[in-house]
mmCIF file of N, CA and C in Angstrom:
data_model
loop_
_atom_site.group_PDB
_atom_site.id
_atom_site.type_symbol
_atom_site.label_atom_id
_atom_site.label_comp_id
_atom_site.label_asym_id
_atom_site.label_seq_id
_atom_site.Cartn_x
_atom_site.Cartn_y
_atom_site.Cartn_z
ATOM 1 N N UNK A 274 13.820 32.185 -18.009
ATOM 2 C CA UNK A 274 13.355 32.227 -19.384
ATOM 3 C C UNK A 274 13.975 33.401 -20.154
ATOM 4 N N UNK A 275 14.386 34.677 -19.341
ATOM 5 C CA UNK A 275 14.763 35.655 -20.018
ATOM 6 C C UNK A 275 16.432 35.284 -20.351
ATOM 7 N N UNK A 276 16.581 34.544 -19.928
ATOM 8 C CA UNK A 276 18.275 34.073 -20.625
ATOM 9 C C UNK A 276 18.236 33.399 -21.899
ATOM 10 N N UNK A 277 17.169 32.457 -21.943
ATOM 11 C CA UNK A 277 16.537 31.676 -22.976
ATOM 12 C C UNK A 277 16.681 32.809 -24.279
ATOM 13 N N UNK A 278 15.458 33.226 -23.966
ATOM 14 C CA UNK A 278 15.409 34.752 -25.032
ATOM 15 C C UNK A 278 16.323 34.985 -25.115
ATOM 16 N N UNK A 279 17.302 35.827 -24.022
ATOM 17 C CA UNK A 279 18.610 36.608 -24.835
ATOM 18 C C UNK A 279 19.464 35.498 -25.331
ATOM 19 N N UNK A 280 20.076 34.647 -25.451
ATOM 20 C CA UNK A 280 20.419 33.629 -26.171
ATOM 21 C C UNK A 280 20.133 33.406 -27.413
ATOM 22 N N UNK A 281 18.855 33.347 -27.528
ATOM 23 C CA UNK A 281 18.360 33.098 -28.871
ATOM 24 C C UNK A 281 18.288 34.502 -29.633
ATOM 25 N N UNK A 282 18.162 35.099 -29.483
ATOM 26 C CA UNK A 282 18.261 36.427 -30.189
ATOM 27 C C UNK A 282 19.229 36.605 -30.614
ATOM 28 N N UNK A 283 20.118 36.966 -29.296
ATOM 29 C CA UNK A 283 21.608 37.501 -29.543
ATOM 30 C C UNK A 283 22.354 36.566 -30.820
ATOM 31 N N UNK A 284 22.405 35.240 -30.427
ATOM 32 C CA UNK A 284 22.739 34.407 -31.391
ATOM 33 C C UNK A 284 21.749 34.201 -32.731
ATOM 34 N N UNK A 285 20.837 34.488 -33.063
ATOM 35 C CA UNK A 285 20.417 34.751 -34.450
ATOM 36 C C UNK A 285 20.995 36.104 -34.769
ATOM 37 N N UNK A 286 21.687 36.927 -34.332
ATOM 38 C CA UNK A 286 21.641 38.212 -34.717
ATOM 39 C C UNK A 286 23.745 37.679 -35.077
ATOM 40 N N UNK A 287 23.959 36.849 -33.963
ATOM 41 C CA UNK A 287 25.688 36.573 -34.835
ATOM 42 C C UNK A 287 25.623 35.780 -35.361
ATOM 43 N N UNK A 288 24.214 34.755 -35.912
ATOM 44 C CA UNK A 288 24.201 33.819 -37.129
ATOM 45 C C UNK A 288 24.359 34.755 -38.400
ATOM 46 N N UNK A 289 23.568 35.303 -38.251
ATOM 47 C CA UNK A 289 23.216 36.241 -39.407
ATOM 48 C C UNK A 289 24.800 37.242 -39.825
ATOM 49 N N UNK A 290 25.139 37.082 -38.906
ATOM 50 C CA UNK A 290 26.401 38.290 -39.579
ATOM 51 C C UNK A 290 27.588 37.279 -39.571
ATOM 52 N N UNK A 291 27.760 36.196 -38.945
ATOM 53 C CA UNK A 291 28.307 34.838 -39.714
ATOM 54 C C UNK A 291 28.518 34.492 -41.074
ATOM 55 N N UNK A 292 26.813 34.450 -41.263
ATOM 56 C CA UNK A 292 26.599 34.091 -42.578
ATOM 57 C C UNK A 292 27.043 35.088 -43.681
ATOM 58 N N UNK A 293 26.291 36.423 -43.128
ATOM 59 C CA UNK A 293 27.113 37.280 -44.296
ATOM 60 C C UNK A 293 28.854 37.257 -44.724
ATOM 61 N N UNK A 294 29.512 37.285 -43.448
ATOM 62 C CA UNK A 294 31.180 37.247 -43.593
ATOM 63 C C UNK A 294 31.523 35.589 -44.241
ATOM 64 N N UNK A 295 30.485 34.654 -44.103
ATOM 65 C CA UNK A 295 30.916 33.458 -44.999
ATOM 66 C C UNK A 295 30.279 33.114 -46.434
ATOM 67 N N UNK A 296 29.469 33.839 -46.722
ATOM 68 C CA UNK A 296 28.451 34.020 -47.799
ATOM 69 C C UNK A 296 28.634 34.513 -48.700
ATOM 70 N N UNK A 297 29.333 35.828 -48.339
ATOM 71 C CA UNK A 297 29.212 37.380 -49.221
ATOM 72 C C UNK A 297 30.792 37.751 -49.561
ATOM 73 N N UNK A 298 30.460 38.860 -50.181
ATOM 74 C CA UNK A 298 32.116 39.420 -50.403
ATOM 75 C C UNK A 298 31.790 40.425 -49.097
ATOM 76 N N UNK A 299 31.009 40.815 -48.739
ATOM 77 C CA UNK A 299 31.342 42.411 -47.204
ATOM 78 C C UNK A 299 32.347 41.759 -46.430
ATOM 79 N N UNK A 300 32.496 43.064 -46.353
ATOM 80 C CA UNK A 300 34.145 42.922 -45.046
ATOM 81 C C UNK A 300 33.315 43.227 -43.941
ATOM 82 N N UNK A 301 34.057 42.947 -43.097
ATOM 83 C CA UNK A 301 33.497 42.864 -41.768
ATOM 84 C C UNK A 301 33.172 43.828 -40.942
ATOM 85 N N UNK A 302 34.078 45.040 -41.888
ATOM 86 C CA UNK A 302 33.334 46.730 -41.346
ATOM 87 C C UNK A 302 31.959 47.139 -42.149
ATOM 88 N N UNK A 303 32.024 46.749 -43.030
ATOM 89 C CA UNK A 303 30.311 47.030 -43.481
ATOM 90 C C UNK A 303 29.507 46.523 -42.917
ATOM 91 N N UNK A 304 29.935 45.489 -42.579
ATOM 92 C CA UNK A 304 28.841 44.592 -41.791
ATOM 93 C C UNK A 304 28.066 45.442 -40.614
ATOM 94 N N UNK A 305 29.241 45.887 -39.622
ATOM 95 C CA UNK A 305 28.901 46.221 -38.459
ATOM 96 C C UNK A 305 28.532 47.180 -38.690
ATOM 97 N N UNK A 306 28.408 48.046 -40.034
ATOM 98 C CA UNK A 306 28.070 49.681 -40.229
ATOM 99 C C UNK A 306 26.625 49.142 -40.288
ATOM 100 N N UNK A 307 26.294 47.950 -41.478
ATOM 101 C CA UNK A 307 25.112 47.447 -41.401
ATOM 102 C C UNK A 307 24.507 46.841 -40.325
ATOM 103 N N UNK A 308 24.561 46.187 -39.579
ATOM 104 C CA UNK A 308 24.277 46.490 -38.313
ATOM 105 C C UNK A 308 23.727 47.577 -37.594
ATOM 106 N N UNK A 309 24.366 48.590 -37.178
ATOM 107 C CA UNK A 309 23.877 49.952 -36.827
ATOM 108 C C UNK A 309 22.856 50.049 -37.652
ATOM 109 N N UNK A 310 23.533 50.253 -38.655
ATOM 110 C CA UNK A 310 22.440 51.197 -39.128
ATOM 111 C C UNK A 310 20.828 50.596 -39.537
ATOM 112 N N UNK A 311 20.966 49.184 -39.494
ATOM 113 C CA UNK A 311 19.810 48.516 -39.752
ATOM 114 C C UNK A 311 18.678 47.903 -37.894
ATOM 115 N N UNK A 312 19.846 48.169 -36.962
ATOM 116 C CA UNK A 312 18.883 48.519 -35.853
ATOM 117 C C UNK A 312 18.274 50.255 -35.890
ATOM 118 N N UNK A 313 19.032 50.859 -36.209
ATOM 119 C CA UNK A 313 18.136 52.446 -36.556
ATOM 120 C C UNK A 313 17.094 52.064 -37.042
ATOM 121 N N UNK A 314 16.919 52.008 -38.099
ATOM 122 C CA UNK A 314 16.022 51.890 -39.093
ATOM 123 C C UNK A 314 14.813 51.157 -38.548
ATOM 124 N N UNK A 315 15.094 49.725 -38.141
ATOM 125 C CA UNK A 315 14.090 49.086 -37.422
ATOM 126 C C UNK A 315 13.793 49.906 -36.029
ATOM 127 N N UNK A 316 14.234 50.011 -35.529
ATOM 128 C CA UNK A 316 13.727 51.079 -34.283
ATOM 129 C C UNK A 316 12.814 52.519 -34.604
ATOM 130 N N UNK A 317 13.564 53.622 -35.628
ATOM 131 C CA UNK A 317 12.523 54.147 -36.552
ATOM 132 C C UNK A 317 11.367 53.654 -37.259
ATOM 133 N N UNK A 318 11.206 52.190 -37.761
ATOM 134 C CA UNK A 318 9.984 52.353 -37.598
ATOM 135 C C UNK A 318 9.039 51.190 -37.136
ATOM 136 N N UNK A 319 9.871 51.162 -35.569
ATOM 137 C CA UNK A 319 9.040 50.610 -34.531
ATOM 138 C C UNK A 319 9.036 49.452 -34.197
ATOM 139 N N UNK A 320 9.823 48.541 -35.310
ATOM 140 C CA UNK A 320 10.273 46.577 -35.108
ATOM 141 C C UNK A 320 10.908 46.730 -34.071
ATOM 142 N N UNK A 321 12.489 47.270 -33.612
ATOM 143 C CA UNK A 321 13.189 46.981 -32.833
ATOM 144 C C UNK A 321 12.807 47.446 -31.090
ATOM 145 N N UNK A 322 12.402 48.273 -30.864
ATOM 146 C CA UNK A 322 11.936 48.029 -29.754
ATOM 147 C C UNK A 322 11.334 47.291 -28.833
ATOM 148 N N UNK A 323 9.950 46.371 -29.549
ATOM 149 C CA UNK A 323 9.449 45.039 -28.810
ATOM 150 C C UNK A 323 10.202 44.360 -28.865
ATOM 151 N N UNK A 324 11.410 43.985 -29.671
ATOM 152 C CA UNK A 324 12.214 43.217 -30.343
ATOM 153 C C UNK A 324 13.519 43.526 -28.924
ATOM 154 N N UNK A 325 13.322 44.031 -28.407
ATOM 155 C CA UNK A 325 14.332 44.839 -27.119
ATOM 156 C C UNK A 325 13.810 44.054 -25.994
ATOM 157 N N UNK A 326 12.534 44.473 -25.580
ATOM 158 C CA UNK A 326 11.605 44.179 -24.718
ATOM 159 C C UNK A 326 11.618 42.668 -24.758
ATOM 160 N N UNK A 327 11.449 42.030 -25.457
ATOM 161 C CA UNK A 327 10.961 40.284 -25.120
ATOM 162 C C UNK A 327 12.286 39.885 -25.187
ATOM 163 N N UNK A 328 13.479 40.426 -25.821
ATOM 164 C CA UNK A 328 15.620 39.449 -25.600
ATOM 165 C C UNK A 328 16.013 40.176 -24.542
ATOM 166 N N UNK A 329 16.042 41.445 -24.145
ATOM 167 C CA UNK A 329 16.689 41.902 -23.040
ATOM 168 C C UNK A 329 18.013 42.099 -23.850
ATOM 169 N N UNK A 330 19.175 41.659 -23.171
ATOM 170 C CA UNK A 330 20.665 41.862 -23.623
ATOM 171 C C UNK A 330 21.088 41.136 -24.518
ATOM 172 N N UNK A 331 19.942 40.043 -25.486
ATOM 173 C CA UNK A 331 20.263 39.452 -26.300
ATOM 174 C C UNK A 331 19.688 40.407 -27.655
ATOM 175 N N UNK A 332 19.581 41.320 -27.700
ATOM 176 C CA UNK A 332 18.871 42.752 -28.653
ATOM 177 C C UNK A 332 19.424 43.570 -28.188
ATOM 178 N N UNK A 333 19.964 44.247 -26.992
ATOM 179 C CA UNK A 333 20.450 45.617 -26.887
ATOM 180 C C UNK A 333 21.872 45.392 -26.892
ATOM 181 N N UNK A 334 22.811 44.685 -26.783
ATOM 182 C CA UNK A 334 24.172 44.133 -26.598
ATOM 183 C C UNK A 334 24.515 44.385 -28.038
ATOM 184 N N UNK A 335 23.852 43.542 -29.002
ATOM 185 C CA UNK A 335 24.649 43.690 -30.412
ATOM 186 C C UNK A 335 24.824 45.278 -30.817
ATOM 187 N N UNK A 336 25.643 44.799 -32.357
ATOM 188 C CA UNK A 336 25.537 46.594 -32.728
ATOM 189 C C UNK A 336 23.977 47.153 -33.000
ATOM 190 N N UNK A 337 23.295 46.402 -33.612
ATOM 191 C CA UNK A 337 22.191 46.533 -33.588
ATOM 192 C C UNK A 337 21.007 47.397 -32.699
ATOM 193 N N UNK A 338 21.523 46.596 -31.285
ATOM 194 C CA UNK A 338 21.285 47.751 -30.162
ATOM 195 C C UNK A 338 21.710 48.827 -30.118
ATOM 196 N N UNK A 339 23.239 48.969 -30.581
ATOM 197 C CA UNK A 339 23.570 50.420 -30.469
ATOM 198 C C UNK A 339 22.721 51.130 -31.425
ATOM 199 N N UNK A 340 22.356 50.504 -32.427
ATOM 200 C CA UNK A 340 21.815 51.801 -33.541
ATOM 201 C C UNK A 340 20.481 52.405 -32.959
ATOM 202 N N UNK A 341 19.933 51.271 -32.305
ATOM 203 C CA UNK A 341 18.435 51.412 -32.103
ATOM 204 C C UNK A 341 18.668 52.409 -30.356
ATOM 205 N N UNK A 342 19.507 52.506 -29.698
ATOM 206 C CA UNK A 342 20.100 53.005 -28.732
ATOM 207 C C UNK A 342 19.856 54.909 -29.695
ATOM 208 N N UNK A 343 20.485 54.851 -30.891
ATOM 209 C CA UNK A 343 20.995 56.337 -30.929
ATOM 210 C C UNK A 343 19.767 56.722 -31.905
ATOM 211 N N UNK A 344 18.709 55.733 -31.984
ATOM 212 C CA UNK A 344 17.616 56.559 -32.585
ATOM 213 C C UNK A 344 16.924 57.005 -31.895
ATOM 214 N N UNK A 345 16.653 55.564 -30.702
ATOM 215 C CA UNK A 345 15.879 56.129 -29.488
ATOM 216 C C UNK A 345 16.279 57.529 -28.710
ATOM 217 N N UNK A 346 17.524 57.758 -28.733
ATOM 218 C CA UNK A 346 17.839 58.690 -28.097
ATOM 219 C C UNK A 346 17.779 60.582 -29.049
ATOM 220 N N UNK A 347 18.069 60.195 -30.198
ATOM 221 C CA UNK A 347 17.583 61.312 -31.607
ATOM 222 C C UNK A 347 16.128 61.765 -31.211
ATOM 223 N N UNK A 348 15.228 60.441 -30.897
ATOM 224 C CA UNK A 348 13.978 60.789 -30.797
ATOM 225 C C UNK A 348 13.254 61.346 -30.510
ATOM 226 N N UNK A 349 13.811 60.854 -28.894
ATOM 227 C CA UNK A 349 13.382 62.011 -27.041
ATOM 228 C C UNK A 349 13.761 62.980 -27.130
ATOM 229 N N UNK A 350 15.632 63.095 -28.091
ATOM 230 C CA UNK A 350 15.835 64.847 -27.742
ATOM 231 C C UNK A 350 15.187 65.683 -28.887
ATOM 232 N N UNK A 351 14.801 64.983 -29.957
ATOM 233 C CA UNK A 351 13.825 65.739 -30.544
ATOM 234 C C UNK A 351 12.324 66.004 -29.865
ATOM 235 N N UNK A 352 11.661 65.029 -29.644
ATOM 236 C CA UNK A 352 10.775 65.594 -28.472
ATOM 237 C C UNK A 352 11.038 66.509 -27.346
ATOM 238 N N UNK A 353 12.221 66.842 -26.770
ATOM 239 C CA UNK A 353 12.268 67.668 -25.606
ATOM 240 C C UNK A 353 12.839 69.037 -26.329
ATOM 241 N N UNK A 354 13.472 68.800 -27.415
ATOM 242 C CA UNK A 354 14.410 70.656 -27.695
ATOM 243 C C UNK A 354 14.107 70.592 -29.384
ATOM 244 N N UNK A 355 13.328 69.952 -29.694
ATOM 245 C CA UNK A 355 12.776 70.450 -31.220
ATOM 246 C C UNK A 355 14.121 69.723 -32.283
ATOM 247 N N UNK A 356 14.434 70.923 -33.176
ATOM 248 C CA UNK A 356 15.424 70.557 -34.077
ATOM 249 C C UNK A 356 16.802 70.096 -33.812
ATOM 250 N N UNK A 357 17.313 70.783 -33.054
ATOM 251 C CA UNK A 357 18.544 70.434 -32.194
ATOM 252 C C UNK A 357 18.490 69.343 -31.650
ATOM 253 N N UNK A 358 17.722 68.123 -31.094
ATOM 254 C CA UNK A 358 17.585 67.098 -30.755
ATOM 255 C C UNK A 358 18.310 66.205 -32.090
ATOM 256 N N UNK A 359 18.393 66.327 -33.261
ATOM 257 C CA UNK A 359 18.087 65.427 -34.322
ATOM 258 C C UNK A 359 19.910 65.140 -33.831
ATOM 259 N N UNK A 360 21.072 66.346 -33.576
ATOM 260 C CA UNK A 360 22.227 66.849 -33.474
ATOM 261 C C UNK A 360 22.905 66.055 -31.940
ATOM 262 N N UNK A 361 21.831 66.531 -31.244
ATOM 263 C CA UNK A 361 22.692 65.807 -29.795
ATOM 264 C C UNK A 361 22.116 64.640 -29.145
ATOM 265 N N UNK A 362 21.230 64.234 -29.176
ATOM 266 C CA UNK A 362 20.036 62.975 -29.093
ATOM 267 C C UNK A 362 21.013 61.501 -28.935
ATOM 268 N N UNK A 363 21.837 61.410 -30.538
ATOM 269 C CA UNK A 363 22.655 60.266 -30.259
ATOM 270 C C UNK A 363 23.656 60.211 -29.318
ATOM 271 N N UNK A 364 24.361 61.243 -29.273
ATOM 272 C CA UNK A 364 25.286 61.849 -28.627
ATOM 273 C C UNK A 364 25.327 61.096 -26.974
ATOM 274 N N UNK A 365 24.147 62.052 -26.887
ATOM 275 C CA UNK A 365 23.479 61.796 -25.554
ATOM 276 C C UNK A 365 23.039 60.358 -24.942
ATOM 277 N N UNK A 366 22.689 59.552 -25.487
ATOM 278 C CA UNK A 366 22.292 58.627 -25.312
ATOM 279 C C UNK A 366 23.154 57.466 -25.318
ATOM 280 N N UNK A 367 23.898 57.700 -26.005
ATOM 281 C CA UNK A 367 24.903 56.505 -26.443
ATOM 282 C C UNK A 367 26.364 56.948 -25.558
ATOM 283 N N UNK A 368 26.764 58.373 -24.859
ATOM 284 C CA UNK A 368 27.431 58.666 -24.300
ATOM 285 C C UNK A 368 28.698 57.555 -23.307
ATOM 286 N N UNK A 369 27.273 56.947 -22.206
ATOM 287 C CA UNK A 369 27.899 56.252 -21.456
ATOM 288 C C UNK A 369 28.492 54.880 -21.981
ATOM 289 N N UNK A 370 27.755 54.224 -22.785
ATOM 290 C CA UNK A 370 28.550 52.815 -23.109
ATOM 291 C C UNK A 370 29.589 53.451 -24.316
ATOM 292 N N UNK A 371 30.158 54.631 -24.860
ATOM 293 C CA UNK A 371 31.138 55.065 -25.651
ATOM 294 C C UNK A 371 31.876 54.895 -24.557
ATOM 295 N N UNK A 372 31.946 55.885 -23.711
ATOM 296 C CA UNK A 372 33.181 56.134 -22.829
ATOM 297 C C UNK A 372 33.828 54.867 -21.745
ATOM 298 N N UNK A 373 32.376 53.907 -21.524
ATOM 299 C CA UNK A 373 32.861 52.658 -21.240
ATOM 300 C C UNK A 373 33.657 51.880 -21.560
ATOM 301 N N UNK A 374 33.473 51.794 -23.291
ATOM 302 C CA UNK A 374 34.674 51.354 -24.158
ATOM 303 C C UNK A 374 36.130 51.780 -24.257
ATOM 304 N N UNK A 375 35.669 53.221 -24.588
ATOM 305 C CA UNK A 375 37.206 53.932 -24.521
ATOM 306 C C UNK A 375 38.007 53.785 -22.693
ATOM 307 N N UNK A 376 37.116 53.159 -22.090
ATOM 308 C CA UNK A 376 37.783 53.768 -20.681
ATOM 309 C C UNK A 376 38.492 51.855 -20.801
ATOM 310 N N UNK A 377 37.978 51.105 -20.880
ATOM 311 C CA UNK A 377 38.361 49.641 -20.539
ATOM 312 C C UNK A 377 39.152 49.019 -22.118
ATOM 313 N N UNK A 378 39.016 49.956 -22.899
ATOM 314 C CA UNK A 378 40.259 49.564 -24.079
ATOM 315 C C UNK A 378 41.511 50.041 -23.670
ATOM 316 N N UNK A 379 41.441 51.445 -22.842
ATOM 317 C CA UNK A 379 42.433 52.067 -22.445
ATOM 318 C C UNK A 379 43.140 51.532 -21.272
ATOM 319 N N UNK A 380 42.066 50.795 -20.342
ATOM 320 C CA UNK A 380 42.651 49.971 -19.336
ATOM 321 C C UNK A 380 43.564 48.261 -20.039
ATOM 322 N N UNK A 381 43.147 48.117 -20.654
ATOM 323 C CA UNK A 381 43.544 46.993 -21.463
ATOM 324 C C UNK A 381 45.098 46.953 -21.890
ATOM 325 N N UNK A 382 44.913 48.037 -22.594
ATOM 326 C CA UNK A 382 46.408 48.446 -23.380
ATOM 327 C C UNK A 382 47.474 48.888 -22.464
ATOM 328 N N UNK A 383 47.399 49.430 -21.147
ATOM 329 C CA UNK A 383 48.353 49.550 -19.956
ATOM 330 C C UNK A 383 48.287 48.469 -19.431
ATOM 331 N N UNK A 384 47.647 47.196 -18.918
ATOM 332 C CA UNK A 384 47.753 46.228 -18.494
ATOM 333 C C UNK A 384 48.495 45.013 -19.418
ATOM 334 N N UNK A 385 48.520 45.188 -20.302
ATOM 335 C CA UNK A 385 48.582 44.214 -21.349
ATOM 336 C C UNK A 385 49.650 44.604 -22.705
ATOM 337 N N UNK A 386 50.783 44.582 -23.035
ATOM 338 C CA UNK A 386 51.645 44.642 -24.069
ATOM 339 C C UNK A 386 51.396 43.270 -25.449
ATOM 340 N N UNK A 387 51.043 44.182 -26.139
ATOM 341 C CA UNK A 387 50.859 43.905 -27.559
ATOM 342 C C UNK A 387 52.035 43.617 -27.981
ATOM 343 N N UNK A 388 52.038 42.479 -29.290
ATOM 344 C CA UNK A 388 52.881 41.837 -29.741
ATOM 345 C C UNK A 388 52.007 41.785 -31.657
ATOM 346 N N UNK A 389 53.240 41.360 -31.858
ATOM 347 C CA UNK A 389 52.947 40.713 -33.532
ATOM 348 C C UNK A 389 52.735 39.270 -33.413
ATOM 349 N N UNK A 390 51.545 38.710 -34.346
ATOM 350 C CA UNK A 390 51.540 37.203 -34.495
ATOM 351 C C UNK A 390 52.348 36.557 -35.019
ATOM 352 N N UNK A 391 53.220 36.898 -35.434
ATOM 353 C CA UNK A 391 54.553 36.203 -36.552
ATOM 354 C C UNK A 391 55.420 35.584 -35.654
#
C-alpha cells in the first residue's frame, strides 16, 4: 500500500508542476525554486510533514522534500545551538543527498561523453 501512496503523491506533485510549465509563462527554474520553497513553508507550518509520513518517497523525493528537508533541519539546529542553527541547520541536513548528487553527476560525466543535439 505504501507504493500506492508514494505513487500517488509523487505524481500529483509532477501533475502539478506539468501543469504549471503547460499553463503558465514560469520557466522551469522558478518552478523548482517554487517547489522548495513551497515545501519549506508547508513544513514551517506543519502541512508537510504528515504529508511525508502517509507518501514516504512519494513526498520526500520531490523538490518539495528537499525544502521541507532544510526546514526540518533549520529547526532542530535551532533547537540544539539557538541562533546559529537558523545558519547551519540546512546545511546540515541536506548535506548528504547534496554530495550524493555532486558525487554521481560527477560519476556520469567521466563515464559518459557529451555531445550536441544538432
Amino acid at each position: 500500500m505504501i507504493y500506492l501512496k508514494a505513487f500517488l503523491v509523487g505524481g500529483a506533485l509532477c501533475l502539478i508542476g506539468q501543469l504549471l510549465l503547460d499553463k503558465t509563462a514560469l520557466t522551469p527554474a522558478r518552478i523548482l525554486v517554487g517547489y522548495v520553497t513551497a515545501g519549506a513553508v508547508l513544513s514551517a507550518v506543519g502541512l508537510y510533514g504528515p504529508l511525508a509520513d502517509f507518501a514516504g518517497a512519494g513526498a520526500t523525493v520531490p523538490l518539495t522534500g528537499f525544502g521541507h528537508a532544510l526546514a526540518r533541519g533549520v529547526r532542530e539546529a535551532v533547537d540544539r545551538t539557538g541562533a546559529l542553527g537558523m545558519l547551519t541547520g540546512g546545511l546540515t541536513a541536506c548535506a548528504g543527498g547534496v554530495t550524493a548528487a555532486v558525487f554521481f553527476a560527477l560519476l556520469a560525466a567521466l563515464l559518459f561523453s557529451s555531445r550536441d543535439k544538432a
